[in-house]
Amino acid sequence: MMIRNFMLSFRKPVLVWFGMSAIIGGALLSCSSGGNGGGDGGNGNAPLPVNQGPTATISSPSGTFFKEGENIVFSGIVTDAEDGQLNDTALVWTSSIDGIIGNGATLISSSLSPGDQGITLSATDSDGAVYITEPISIDVEPTRFLKMGIQTNGVADAFYVFDGDHDTAATMSTAEAEFIHFKAFIGGEDTFLFQIKLGAAGLGATLAIEGLTADDGWQPVSDIGLDAEKTVTVKVTDAQDYKDSEGYINLRALLVNGQSPDTVPLYELWRVDPIYAGTQTKGVDDSEMAFDGDRSTPATITEPSITIESGNFLHFKTYVGWGQPGTFTFNILLNRIKPGNYLVIEVEDISSGNWEFVEDLSLNTTEAIGVSIQDTQSYLDADGYINFRAYWVGVKAPGTIVEVYEIWRNDPFDVGPKTSFGPVVSAEKAVDGNLDSFAEIHYFWGELGHNDFLHLKTYVGDTSPISFSIAAALSAPPGAEVIVDGEVEPDSWSVIQRITLDALSATTVELPSARAYVNADGYLSLRVRWESESMGHDAYIYEIWREVD
């Protein structure tokens, strides 16, 4: 019987019988009986290639921290010896929290849930071989703004309370089932502050604030009298009692003890992130007085010391947020003692746990003193806060104390990293507080993407509305305009105002709904550019500033 030799190509292990021959793993095993013996000289017996399978690596994102709702770009490099480039459907991105988030060599997603996530990329070739990368870690930080909770019930137009417009109200009544549930991310913080703008109800009416606990349900937090229209600050000192498993504090507001009329307009709820006294404060009388907004009531540090270990100190902290490198500045108002006494300011290096020297403040002035630190990202704790402490050193006089009347954050505009520094001359002079020096923006020379511009940012938290001033001038021609844009989402800008440059003057720009231009860390992001039909002239930006109480 003649046995024919066959050469078949299979990528996967197969077993095919042809009479007394078998192909195993892509190689032909032959049992010959007489005839030509050697077959075709071995050509049909050569081993066939085995599928090598794909490989993949994740090339972006390279960063670790992202904000909830931020566009995150995922990119991968995939190779396959047999198939070459794989279809997008064969490339799958997976989150350890959200599951499959999309397909393709490049994926942009803004819908990832808050939390620490592991991200993997899997690639599947045409033969079904699968390669999965090692996971990369990213941390999606929750939005810090107050959010209306899903448990809100019975309040008409409740969304007005969270829209950033302090003039449009929701209406609450004493109906038993009506309340507004709101929440905010607090992480490990035990103090939470928010403000609420209210109208007036009947005499004796009260707005009750309650917090949701895991064990005991809704518990009283604060009562606000509704005898007049007012804006009230509410401080929750035991915020962890009302925190859910995702790190959010859960609160609700309801109208009680109402008289005619038994309704109240509720205009706005917003988060406050001032500097406040931290839990490590030691030996300071009335420490909260240093952060109450009243510059006539002090906290007192009673014991001077040579080292921090032997004396008392005021620990204070403020939210800055990830992704905002640069300078942080605060003001401190102290009593005047005498030369030779100093208040030492230090900042905590979270990575080492050590305290680093920032500045010695001589206690010989009653003027507010500005203190700044650079590279804020090096000092952020897990919740995005910077930790400071202040203690007194120097000559001890009997009965002498250091009085700290107030510490408040100073939030000037900073020149942002997106500024086109090449064509913008002396960009930092636009925000240096000196009306005699200026930044110089060269003339418009193309499409919007080719404009020279100043990128500016300032921390505003949940404050709304916002206003700021800009002093600008142009040598010629008359009628040229500086344009102020606001960043509505990453790298997407909207025109806010056009300012005519006919003379050196200060123009006020108002943002009644500032939240449209504020990112999840509470920073307002603006861009200043100019355009003119005449070429060859430059816009001089002498100063851009905002008043912060």
Coordinates of C-alpha atoms in Angstrom, one line a residue:
M1 CA 0.0 0.0 0.0
M2 CA 1.4 3.3 -1.0
I3 CA 1.6 5.9 1.8
R4 CA 1.5 9.5 0.6
N5 CA 3.4 12.2 2.6
F6 CA 1.4 15.3 3.4
M7 CA 2.7 18.6 4.9
L8 CA 0.0 20.4 6.8
S9 CA 0.4 23.7 8.8
F10 CA -1.3 23.9 12.2
R11 CA -0.4 26.5 14.8
K12 CA -1.9 24.5 17.7
P13 CA -1.2 20.9 18.7
V14 CA -3.3 18.6 16.6
L15 CA -3.4 14.9 15.8
V16 CA -4.5 13.8 12.3
W17 CA -4.3 10.2 11.2
F18 CA -3.7 9.3 7.5
G19 CA -3.6 5.6 7.3
M20 CA -0.4 4.7 9.2
S21 CA 0.8 8.4 9.5
A22 CA 0.0 10.9 12.1
I23 CA 0.6 14.6 12.4
I24 CA 1.4 15.5 16.1
G25 CA 2.0 19.0 17.2
G26 CA 2.4 20.2 13.6
A27 CA 5.1 17.6 12.7
L28 CA 4.3 14.6 10.4
L29 CA 5.1 11.3 11.9
S30 CA 5.2 8.7 9.1
C31 CA 5.3 5.0 8.9
S32 CA 6.4 4.0 5.4
S33 CA 6.0 0.6 3.8
G34 CA 8.3 0.1 0.9
G35 CA 7.9 2.3 -2.1
N36 CA 10.1 5.4 -2.1
G37 CA 11.1 4.9 1.5
G38 CA 12.5 8.4 2.2
G39 CA 9.4 10.2 0.9
D40 CA 10.2 13.5 -0.7
G41 CA 13.6 13.9 0.9
G42 CA 12.4 15.2 4.3
N43 CA 10.7 18.3 3.0
G44 CA 7.3 17.2 4.2
N45 CA 8.7 16.3 7.7
A46 CA 10.1 19.8 8.7
P47 CA 8.7 21.1 12.0
L48 CA 6.0 23.7 11.6
P49 CA 5.9 27.0 13.5
V50 CA 4.1 27.2 16.9
N51 CA 2.0 30.2 17.7
Q52 CA 4.0 32.6 19.9
G53 CA 1.1 34.5 21.3
P54 CA 0.8 38.3 21.8
T55 CA 2.7 40.5 24.3
A56 CA 1.5 43.8 25.8
T57 CA 2.8 46.6 27.9
I58 CA 1.1 49.7 29.4
S59 CA 2.7 52.9 28.4
S60 CA 0.3 55.4 30.0
P61 CA -0.9 56.7 32.3
S62 CA 2.5 57.4 34.0
G63 CA 0.9 59.3 36.9
T64 CA -0.7 57.8 40.0
F65 CA -3.2 60.3 41.2
F66 CA -6.3 61.4 39.3
K67 CA -9.5 63.2 40.1
E68 CA -13.0 61.7 39.9
G69 CA -14.4 62.7 36.5
E70 CA -11.0 63.5 35.0
N71 CA -10.1 62.2 31.6
I72 CA -7.5 59.5 32.0
V73 CA -5.6 58.3 28.9
F74 CA -4.7 54.7 28.8
S75 CA -2.3 53.5 26.1
G76 CA -0.6 50.2 25.5
I77 CA 1.9 48.7 23.1
V78 CA 0.9 45.2 21.7
T79 CA 2.9 43.0 19.5
D80 CA 2.0 39.6 17.9
A81 CA 4.4 37.7 15.6
E82 CA 1.7 36.1 13.5
D83 CA -1.1 38.6 13.4
G84 CA 0.8 41.9 13.5
Q85 CA -1.5 44.6 14.7
L86 CA -4.5 43.3 16.6
N87 CA -8.0 44.7 16.3
D88 CA -9.2 47.1 19.0
T89 CA -11.8 44.6 20.1
A90 CA -8.9 42.2 21.0
L91 CA -7.5 44.7 23.4
V92 CA -9.4 45.0 26.7
W93 CA -8.7 47.4 29.6
T94 CA -10.0 46.2 33.0
S95 CA -10.3 47.9 36.4
S96 CA -10.1 46.1 39.7
I97 CA -13.1 48.2 40.8
D98 CA -15.1 48.9 37.6
G99 CA -14.4 45.7 35.6
I100 CA -14.0 46.1 31.8
I101 CA -13.7 49.9 31.0
G102 CA -13.1 49.7 27.3
N103 CA -11.1 48.5 24.3
G104 CA -8.3 49.6 22.0
A105 CA -4.6 50.5 22.1
T106 CA -5.7 53.9 23.4
L107 CA -8.6 54.5 25.7
I108 CA -9.9 57.7 27.3
S109 CA -12.1 57.3 30.3
S110 CA -13.6 59.8 32.7
S111 CA -16.0 57.4 34.5
L112 CA -13.7 55.5 36.8
S113 CA -15.0 55.1 40.4
P114 CA -13.0 56.7 43.3
G115 CA -10.5 54.5 45.0
D116 CA -7.2 52.7 44.6
Q117 CA -7.4 50.7 41.3
G118 CA -5.4 48.1 39.5
I119 CA -5.5 48.5 35.7
T120 CA -4.6 45.7 33.3
L121 CA -4.5 45.4 29.5
S122 CA -5.3 42.0 27.9
A123 CA -4.5 41.1 24.3
T124 CA -6.0 38.1 22.5
D125 CA -4.7 36.9 19.1
S126 CA -6.6 35.2 16.3
D127 CA -5.8 31.7 17.7
G128 CA -7.2 32.6 21.1
A129 CA -3.9 33.1 22.9
V130 CA -4.2 35.7 25.7
Y131 CA -1.6 37.9 27.3
I132 CA -2.5 40.0 30.4
T133 CA -0.2 42.7 31.7
E134 CA 0.8 43.1 35.3
P135 CA -1.6 45.6 36.9
I136 CA -0.6 49.3 37.3
S137 CA -1.9 51.2 40.3
I138 CA -3.8 54.5 40.1
D139 CA -5.7 56.4 42.8
V140 CA -8.9 58.1 41.7
E141 CA -9.6 60.8 44.3
P142 CA -13.3 61.6 44.9
T143 CA -14.8 65.0 44.1
R144 CA -14.7 67.2 47.1
F145 CA -17.7 69.3 46.4
L146 CA -21.0 68.7 48.2
K147 CA -23.2 66.3 46.3
M148 CA -27.0 65.9 46.5
G149 CA -27.5 62.4 47.8
I150 CA -29.9 59.8 46.3
Q151 CA -31.9 59.8 49.5
T152 CA -33.2 63.4 49.0
N153 CA -36.9 63.3 49.2
G154 CA -39.9 65.6 48.6
V155 CA -37.9 68.9 48.0
A156 CA -38.9 70.6 44.8
D157 CA -36.0 71.7 42.7
A158 CA -33.5 70.4 45.2
F159 CA -30.7 70.6 42.6
Y160 CA -30.7 74.4 42.9
V161 CA -29.0 73.9 46.3
F162 CA -25.9 72.5 44.6
D163 CA -25.7 74.5 41.4
G164 CA -23.3 77.3 42.5
D165 CA -26.0 80.0 42.0
H166 CA -26.7 81.6 45.4
D167 CA -29.7 83.4 44.1
T168 CA -31.9 80.5 43.0
A169 CA -33.5 78.5 45.8
A170 CA -35.1 75.1 46.4
T171 CA -38.1 75.2 48.7
M172 CA -38.4 73.1 51.8
S173 CA -41.5 72.6 53.9
T174 CA -42.3 71.0 57.3
A175 CA -43.7 68.0 55.5
E176 CA -42.5 65.0 57.6
A177 CA -40.9 63.2 54.6
E178 CA -39.1 66.2 53.1
F179 CA -35.3 66.5 53.5
I180 CA -32.2 67.1 51.4
H181 CA -29.5 64.5 51.7
F182 CA -26.0 65.7 50.9
K183 CA -22.5 64.2 51.1
A184 CA -18.9 65.0 50.6
F185 CA -15.6 63.1 50.7
I186 CA -13.7 63.5 53.9
G187 CA -11.2 60.6 53.9
G188 CA -9.6 60.4 57.4
E189 CA -10.6 63.9 58.5
D190 CA -12.6 64.3 61.7
T191 CA -13.6 67.9 61.1
F192 CA -15.9 69.0 58.3
L193 CA -17.2 72.5 57.6
F194 CA -19.9 73.6 55.2
Q195 CA -21.9 76.8 54.6
I196 CA -25.5 77.2 53.9
K197 CA -27.5 80.2 52.6
L198 CA -31.1 80.3 53.9
G199 CA -34.1 82.4 53.6
A200 CA -36.4 83.2 56.6
A201 CA -39.3 81.1 57.8
G202 CA -41.8 81.7 60.6
L203 CA -40.6 82.7 64.1
G204 CA -39.4 79.7 65.9
A205 CA -38.7 77.6 62.8
T206 CA -35.5 75.6 62.7
L207 CA -33.5 73.9 60.1
A208 CA -32.1 70.7 61.6
I209 CA -28.9 69.2 60.3
E210 CA -28.5 65.4 61.0
G211 CA -25.7 62.9 60.3
L212 CA -26.2 59.3 59.2
T213 CA -24.4 56.8 61.4
A214 CA -23.9 53.1 60.6
D215 CA -25.4 51.9 63.8
D216 CA -28.0 54.5 65.0
G217 CA -29.3 56.0 61.8
W218 CA -29.8 59.8 61.6
Q219 CA -28.5 61.7 64.6
P220 CA -28.7 65.5 65.4
V221 CA -25.7 67.5 64.4
S222 CA -26.8 71.2 64.5
D223 CA -29.9 73.4 64.6
I224 CA -30.2 76.7 62.7
G225 CA -32.8 79.3 63.6
L226 CA -34.7 80.7 60.6
D227 CA -35.7 84.1 62.0
A228 CA -33.9 85.9 59.1
E229 CA -32.2 85.4 55.8
K230 CA -28.6 84.4 56.6
T231 CA -25.5 82.5 55.6
V232 CA -24.4 80.1 58.3
T233 CA -21.2 78.1 58.8
V234 CA -21.7 74.6 60.3
K235 CA -18.8 72.7 61.8
V236 CA -19.0 68.9 62.3
T237 CA -16.3 68.0 64.8
D238 CA -17.0 64.2 64.8
A239 CA -17.3 63.7 61.1
Q240 CA -16.0 60.2 61.1
D241 CA -19.1 59.1 63.0
Y242 CA -21.1 59.9 59.8
K243 CA -18.7 58.5 57.2
D244 CA -19.7 55.6 54.9
S245 CA -17.5 52.9 53.6
E246 CA -16.5 55.0 50.6
G247 CA -15.1 57.9 52.7
Y248 CA -18.1 60.2 52.4
I249 CA -19.8 62.0 55.2
N250 CA -23.6 61.8 54.9
L251 CA -25.8 64.7 56.2
R252 CA -29.3 65.8 55.7
A253 CA -31.3 69.1 56.3
L254 CA -34.9 69.2 57.2
L255 CA -37.3 72.0 58.4
V256 CA -38.8 71.6 61.8
N257 CA -41.0 73.6 64.2
G258 CA -42.4 75.6 61.3
Q259 CA -45.0 78.3 61.7
S260 CA -46.8 80.3 59.1
P261 CA -45.3 80.4 56.5
D262 CA -44.1 76.8 56.9
T263 CA -41.7 76.9 54.0
V264 CA -38.1 78.2 53.7
P265 CA -36.0 78.9 50.6
L266 CA -32.7 77.1 50.7
Y267 CA -30.3 78.8 48.3
E268 CA -27.0 77.0 48.4
L269 CA -24.9 74.4 50.3
W270 CA -21.2 74.5 49.8
R271 CA -18.1 73.1 51.3
V272 CA -15.5 75.2 53.2
D273 CA -11.8 74.3 53.3
P274 CA -10.2 76.9 55.6
I275 CA -7.1 76.4 57.6
Y276 CA -8.1 74.8 60.9
A277 CA -6.6 73.6 64.2
G278 CA -5.3 70.1 63.9
T279 CA -5.7 67.3 66.4
Q280 CA -2.1 67.4 67.4
T281 CA -2.4 70.9 69.0
K282 CA -0.9 70.9 72.5
G283 CA -1.1 73.4 75.3
V284 CA -2.9 76.2 73.4
D285 CA -5.8 77.9 74.9
D286 CA -8.9 78.4 72.6
S287 CA -7.0 77.2 69.6
E288 CA -10.1 77.4 67.4
M289 CA -10.0 81.2 67.9
A290 CA -7.1 81.3 65.5
F291 CA -9.3 80.1 62.6
D292 CA -12.8 81.6 63.4
G293 CA -12.5 84.5 60.9
D294 CA -12.6 87.0 63.8
R295 CA -9.3 88.9 63.9
S296 CA -10.0 90.3 67.3
T297 CA -10.1 87.0 69.3
P298 CA -6.8 85.1 69.7
A299 CA -5.6 81.7 70.6
T300 CA -2.8 81.8 73.1
I301 CA 0.4 79.8 73.2
T302 CA 1.5 80.0 76.8
E303 CA 4.8 78.2 77.1
P304 CA 7.9 79.2 75.0
S305 CA 10.4 76.5 74.5
I306 CA 13.8 75.8 73.0
T307 CA 12.7 72.7 71.2
I308 CA 9.2 71.5 70.2
E309 CA 9.5 68.5 72.5
S310 CA 9.6 70.6 75.6
G311 CA 6.8 73.1 74.8
N312 CA 3.4 73.7 73.4
F313 CA 2.5 74.2 69.7
L314 CA -0.4 74.9 67.4
H315 CA -0.9 72.3 64.8
F316 CA -2.9 73.5 61.8
K317 CA -3.8 72.1 58.4
T318 CA -5.5 72.9 55.2
Y319 CA -6.7 71.1 52.1
V320 CA -4.6 71.6 49.0
G321 CA -5.3 68.5 46.9
W322 CA -3.2 66.4 44.5
G323 CA -2.2 67.6 41.1
Q324 CA -1.6 71.2 42.1
P325 CA 2.2 71.7 42.4
G326 CA 3.5 75.1 43.3
T327 CA 3.4 77.6 46.2
F328 CA 1.1 77.6 49.1
T329 CA 0.7 80.9 51.1
F330 CA -1.0 81.8 54.3
N331 CA -1.2 84.9 56.5
I332 CA -0.9 85.0 60.2
L333 CA -1.8 87.8 62.6
L334 CA 0.1 87.9 65.9
N335 CA 0.5 90.1 69.0
R336 CA 3.5 92.3 69.4
I337 CA 5.9 91.2 72.2
K338 CA 9.5 92.3 71.7
P339 CA 12.5 91.5 69.6
G340 CA 14.1 88.2 70.4
N341 CA 10.9 86.3 70.6
Y342 CA 10.0 84.1 67.6
L343 CA 7.2 82.0 66.4
V344 CA 8.7 79.0 64.4
I345 CA 6.7 77.6 61.5
E346 CA 7.4 74.1 60.4
V347 CA 5.8 71.8 57.8
E348 CA 5.4 68.0 58.1
D349 CA 7.2 65.8 55.5
I350 CA 4.7 63.0 55.2
S351 CA 7.1 60.5 53.6
S352 CA 9.6 60.7 56.5
G353 CA 7.4 61.9 59.3
N354 CA 9.9 64.7 60.1
W355 CA 9.1 68.4 60.5
E356 CA 10.9 70.8 58.3
F357 CA 11.7 74.4 59.1
V358 CA 9.8 77.0 57.1
E359 CA 10.3 80.4 58.7
D360 CA 11.0 82.3 62.0
L361 CA 8.4 85.0 62.6
S362 CA 9.8 87.8 64.7
L363 CA 7.2 88.9 67.3
N364 CA 7.6 92.6 66.9
T365 CA 4.7 93.6 64.6
T366 CA 0.9 93.6 64.6
E367 CA 0.7 93.5 60.8
A368 CA -0.3 90.3 59.1
I369 CA 2.7 88.2 58.0
G370 CA 2.7 86.1 54.9
V371 CA 4.3 82.6 55.0
S372 CA 4.9 80.5 51.9
I373 CA 6.2 77.0 51.1
Q374 CA 7.2 75.7 47.7
D375 CA 6.5 72.3 46.1
T376 CA 3.3 71.6 48.0
Q377 CA 3.0 68.1 46.6
S378 CA 5.9 66.9 48.8
Y379 CA 3.9 67.6 52.0
L380 CA 0.5 66.2 51.3
D381 CA -1.0 63.5 53.5
A382 CA -3.2 60.8 52.2
D383 CA -6.3 63.1 52.2
G384 CA -4.5 65.9 50.3
Y385 CA -3.9 68.1 53.4
I386 CA -0.7 70.0 54.4
N387 CA 0.2 69.9 58.0
F388 CA 1.9 72.9 59.8
R389 CA 2.8 73.6 63.3
A390 CA 3.8 76.8 65.2
Y391 CA 5.7 77.1 68.5
W392 CA 7.3 79.9 70.4
V393 CA 11.0 80.2 71.2
G394 CA 13.1 82.9 72.7
V395 CA 13.4 84.7 76.0
K396 CA 10.7 83.8 78.5
A397 CA 9.1 86.7 80.3
P398 CA 6.8 85.9 83.3
G399 CA 3.2 86.0 82.2
T400 CA 4.0 86.7 78.6
I401 CA 2.1 84.8 76.0
V402 CA 2.0 84.6 72.2
E403 CA -1.5 85.6 70.9
V404 CA -2.4 84.2 67.5
Y405 CA -5.4 86.2 66.3
E406 CA -5.9 84.6 63.0
I407 CA -4.4 82.3 60.4
W408 CA -6.0 82.4 57.0
R409 CA -5.0 81.1 53.6
N410 CA -3.9 83.6 51.0
D411 CA -5.0 82.5 47.5
P412 CA -3.5 84.8 44.9
F413 CA -3.4 83.8 41.3
D414 CA -0.4 81.7 40.4
V415 CA 1.0 81.4 37.0
G416 CA 0.1 77.9 35.9
P417 CA 2.3 75.3 34.2
K418 CA 0.3 75.6 30.9
T419 CA 1.5 79.2 30.3
S420 CA 3.3 79.5 27.0
F421 CA 6.5 80.7 28.7
G422 CA 8.5 81.1 25.5
P423 CA 6.5 84.0 23.9
V424 CA 5.2 85.4 27.3
V425 CA 7.9 87.6 28.8
S426 CA 8.1 87.8 32.6
A427 CA 4.9 85.8 33.1
E428 CA 5.2 85.8 36.9
K429 CA 5.0 89.6 37.0
A430 CA 1.3 89.4 36.1
V431 CA 0.6 88.0 39.6
D432 CA 3.4 89.5 41.8
G433 CA 1.3 92.2 43.4
N434 CA 3.3 95.0 41.8
L435 CA 1.3 97.3 39.6
D436 CA 4.5 98.8 38.2
S437 CA 5.8 95.6 36.6
F438 CA 4.1 93.6 33.8
A439 CA 4.0 90.4 31.8
E440 CA 4.1 90.8 28.1
I441 CA 1.9 88.7 25.8
H442 CA 2.9 88.9 22.2
Y443 CA 0.4 89.4 19.5
F444 CA -2.1 86.9 18.2
W445 CA -0.5 84.9 15.4
G446 CA -2.8 82.1 14.4
E447 CA -5.5 79.7 15.5
L448 CA -6.5 79.5 19.1
G449 CA -4.1 76.6 19.7
H450 CA -1.2 78.8 18.6
N451 CA -2.1 81.8 20.8
D452 CA 0.4 83.0 23.4
F453 CA -1.4 83.0 26.7
L454 CA -1.1 83.1 30.5
H455 CA -2.5 80.2 32.4
L456 CA -3.6 81.3 35.9
K457 CA -5.0 79.3 38.8
T458 CA -6.3 80.1 42.3
Y459 CA -7.9 78.0 45.0
V460 CA -11.5 78.8 45.6
G461 CA -12.9 75.5 47.0
D462 CA -16.7 75.6 46.7
T463 CA -16.9 79.4 46.9
S464 CA -19.3 81.0 44.4
P465 CA -19.5 83.6 43.0
I466 CA -16.0 84.7 42.3
S467 CA -14.7 88.0 41.1
F468 CA -11.2 89.2 40.2
S469 CA -9.5 92.3 38.7
I470 CA -7.1 92.6 35.8
A471 CA -5.0 95.7 34.9
A472 CA -3.9 95.6 31.3
A473 CA -2.6 98.0 28.7
L474 CA -1.6 98.0 25.1
S475 CA 0.6 100.6 23.3
A476 CA -1.4 100.3 20.0
P477 CA -3.7 99.8 18.3
P478 CA -6.8 101.1 20.1
G479 CA -9.7 98.6 20.5
A480 CA -7.5 95.5 20.9
E481 CA -8.9 93.0 23.4
V482 CA -7.6 90.7 26.1
I483 CA -9.8 87.6 26.3
V484 CA -10.3 85.7 29.5
D485 CA -11.1 82.0 29.1
G486 CA -12.2 79.5 31.8
E487 CA -11.3 75.8 31.7
V488 CA -14.6 73.9 31.8
E489 CA -12.9 70.5 31.6
P490 CA -9.3 69.4 30.9
D491 CA -8.0 71.5 28.0
S492 CA -11.5 72.7 27.0
W493 CA -12.0 76.4 27.3
S494 CA -14.9 78.8 27.2
V495 CA -14.7 82.6 26.8
I496 CA -15.7 84.5 30.0
Q497 CA -15.1 88.1 29.1
R498 CA -13.4 90.4 26.5
I499 CA -11.5 93.4 27.9
T500 CA -10.8 96.3 25.7
L501 CA -7.2 97.6 26.0
D502 CA -7.5 101.3 25.4
A503 CA -5.7 102.4 28.5
L504 CA -4.0 101.1 31.7
S505 CA -7.1 100.4 33.8
A506 CA -8.5 97.7 36.2
T507 CA -11.4 95.7 35.0
T508 CA -13.5 93.5 37.2
V509 CA -14.4 90.1 35.9
E510 CA -17.3 88.4 37.7
L511 CA -18.1 84.7 37.7
P512 CA -21.5 84.1 39.2
S513 CA -21.3 80.4 38.6
A514 CA -17.6 79.8 39.3
R515 CA -18.0 76.1 39.7
A516 CA -18.2 75.7 35.9
Y517 CA -14.5 76.5 35.8
V518 CA -13.3 74.8 39.1
N519 CA -11.7 71.4 39.0
A520 CA -12.3 68.6 41.5
D521 CA -9.5 70.0 43.8
G522 CA -11.3 73.3 44.1
Y523 CA -9.0 75.3 41.8
L524 CA -10.2 77.9 39.3
S525 CA -8.3 77.7 36.1
L526 CA -8.1 80.6 33.7
R527 CA -6.3 81.5 30.5
V528 CA -5.6 85.1 29.4
R529 CA -4.8 85.8 25.7
W530 CA -5.3 88.7 23.3
E531 CA -6.2 89.2 19.7
S532 CA -6.2 92.1 17.3
E533 CA -6.6 92.7 13.6
S534 CA -3.4 94.6 13.7
M535 CA -0.2 92.7 14.1
G536 CA 3.1 93.5 15.8
H537 CA 1.9 94.8 19.1
D538 CA 2.0 93.3 22.6
A539 CA -0.4 93.3 25.5
Y540 CA 1.0 94.3 28.9
I541 CA -0.7 92.6 31.9
Y542 CA 0.3 94.6 34.9
E543 CA -1.6 92.6 37.5
I544 CA -4.4 90.0 38.0
W545 CA -5.7 89.7 41.5
R546 CA -8.7 88.7 43.6
E547 CA -9.7 89.9 47.1
V548 CA -9.8 87.0 49.6
D549 CA -11.4 87.8 53.0

